[in-house]
């Protein structure tokens, strides 16, 4: 059986995995090894400064494969909103051994976050277009908070769902207090007045409330 090999990022030589130190912490796996070999670590060779220029010609590029987060200059990282290419449906989601599904996303500043949610809620988020499936145990939210607000307002053309006037707020058709979620299906554009008057009422209850406030319109209908 051929031994697994790895390129050293200091000397540029391809060496067996046993010549590299194991990783520790969250990134620890059976085959996870550090990028610098033991010999280069003992010699104190810096990354990107090969010890032998002749052997360095076979080395891999020294550009990092994973972009590092710049805390001084925060930049928004947007998702590629493409349909799920894995072919998985909402019913294909399965909980992990703790009985939950992992949910990933990004904040408005671009910081990544991850949390665990109920499988039924994860399936609902996927069905209503708020998340996509990464694997049978993980979903990813498509929009951040600001991106979702801009999306709903642009979709509804800044028109209030209840009175037809100009709207610049987001309202949940089924209130969150009654089990509603922040999804494109359950959220609409609303003006500030209607949003405040509706509160935690359902759309049917709110329309009855509006008719009771305008008895003339109710008599005409």
mmCIF file of C-alpha atoms in Angstrom, residues 8-12 35-37 39-53 56 62:
data_model
loop_
_atom_site.group_PDB
_atom_site.id
_atom_site.type_symbol
_atom_site.label_atom_id
_atom_site.label_comp_id
_atom_site.label_asym_id
_atom_site.label_seq_id
_atom_site.Cartn_x
_atom_site.Cartn_y
_atom_site.Cartn_z
ATOM 1 C CA UNK A 8 5.786 20.885 2.725
ATOM 2 C CA UNK A 9 4.996 24.589 2.362
ATOM 3 C CA UNK A 10 8.523 25.543 3.564
ATOM 4 C CA UNK A 11 10.927 23.317 1.647
ATOM 5 C CA UNK A 12 8.591 22.369 -1.201
ATOM 6 C CA UNK A 35 1.710 22.257 6.460
ATOM 7 C CA UNK A 36 5.360 22.328 7.572
ATOM 8 C CA UNK A 37 7.359 19.131 7.984
ATOM 9 C CA UNK A 39 12.643 18.853 9.680
ATOM 10 C CA UNK A 40 11.748 22.402 8.640
ATOM 11 C CA UNK A 41 10.226 23.088 12.035
ATOM 12 C CA UNK A 42 13.394 21.982 13.784
ATOM 13 C CA UNK A 43 15.519 24.077 11.416
ATOM 14 C CA UNK A 44 13.271 27.096 11.950
ATOM 15 C CA UNK A 45 12.544 27.598 8.255
ATOM 16 C CA UNK A 46 9.876 30.223 7.659
ATOM 17 C CA UNK A 47 6.895 29.595 5.437
ATOM 18 C CA UNK A 48 7.607 30.631 1.866
ATOM 19 C CA UNK A 49 11.400 30.548 2.298
ATOM 20 C CA UNK A 50 12.615 27.225 0.869
ATOM 21 C CA UNK A 51 15.906 25.774 2.029
ATOM 22 C CA UNK A 52 16.881 24.521 -1.440
ATOM 23 C CA UNK A 53 16.100 26.633 -4.486
ATOM 24 C CA UNK A 56 11.593 24.390 -4.682
ATOM 25 C CA UNK A 62 2.320 29.236 -1.848
#
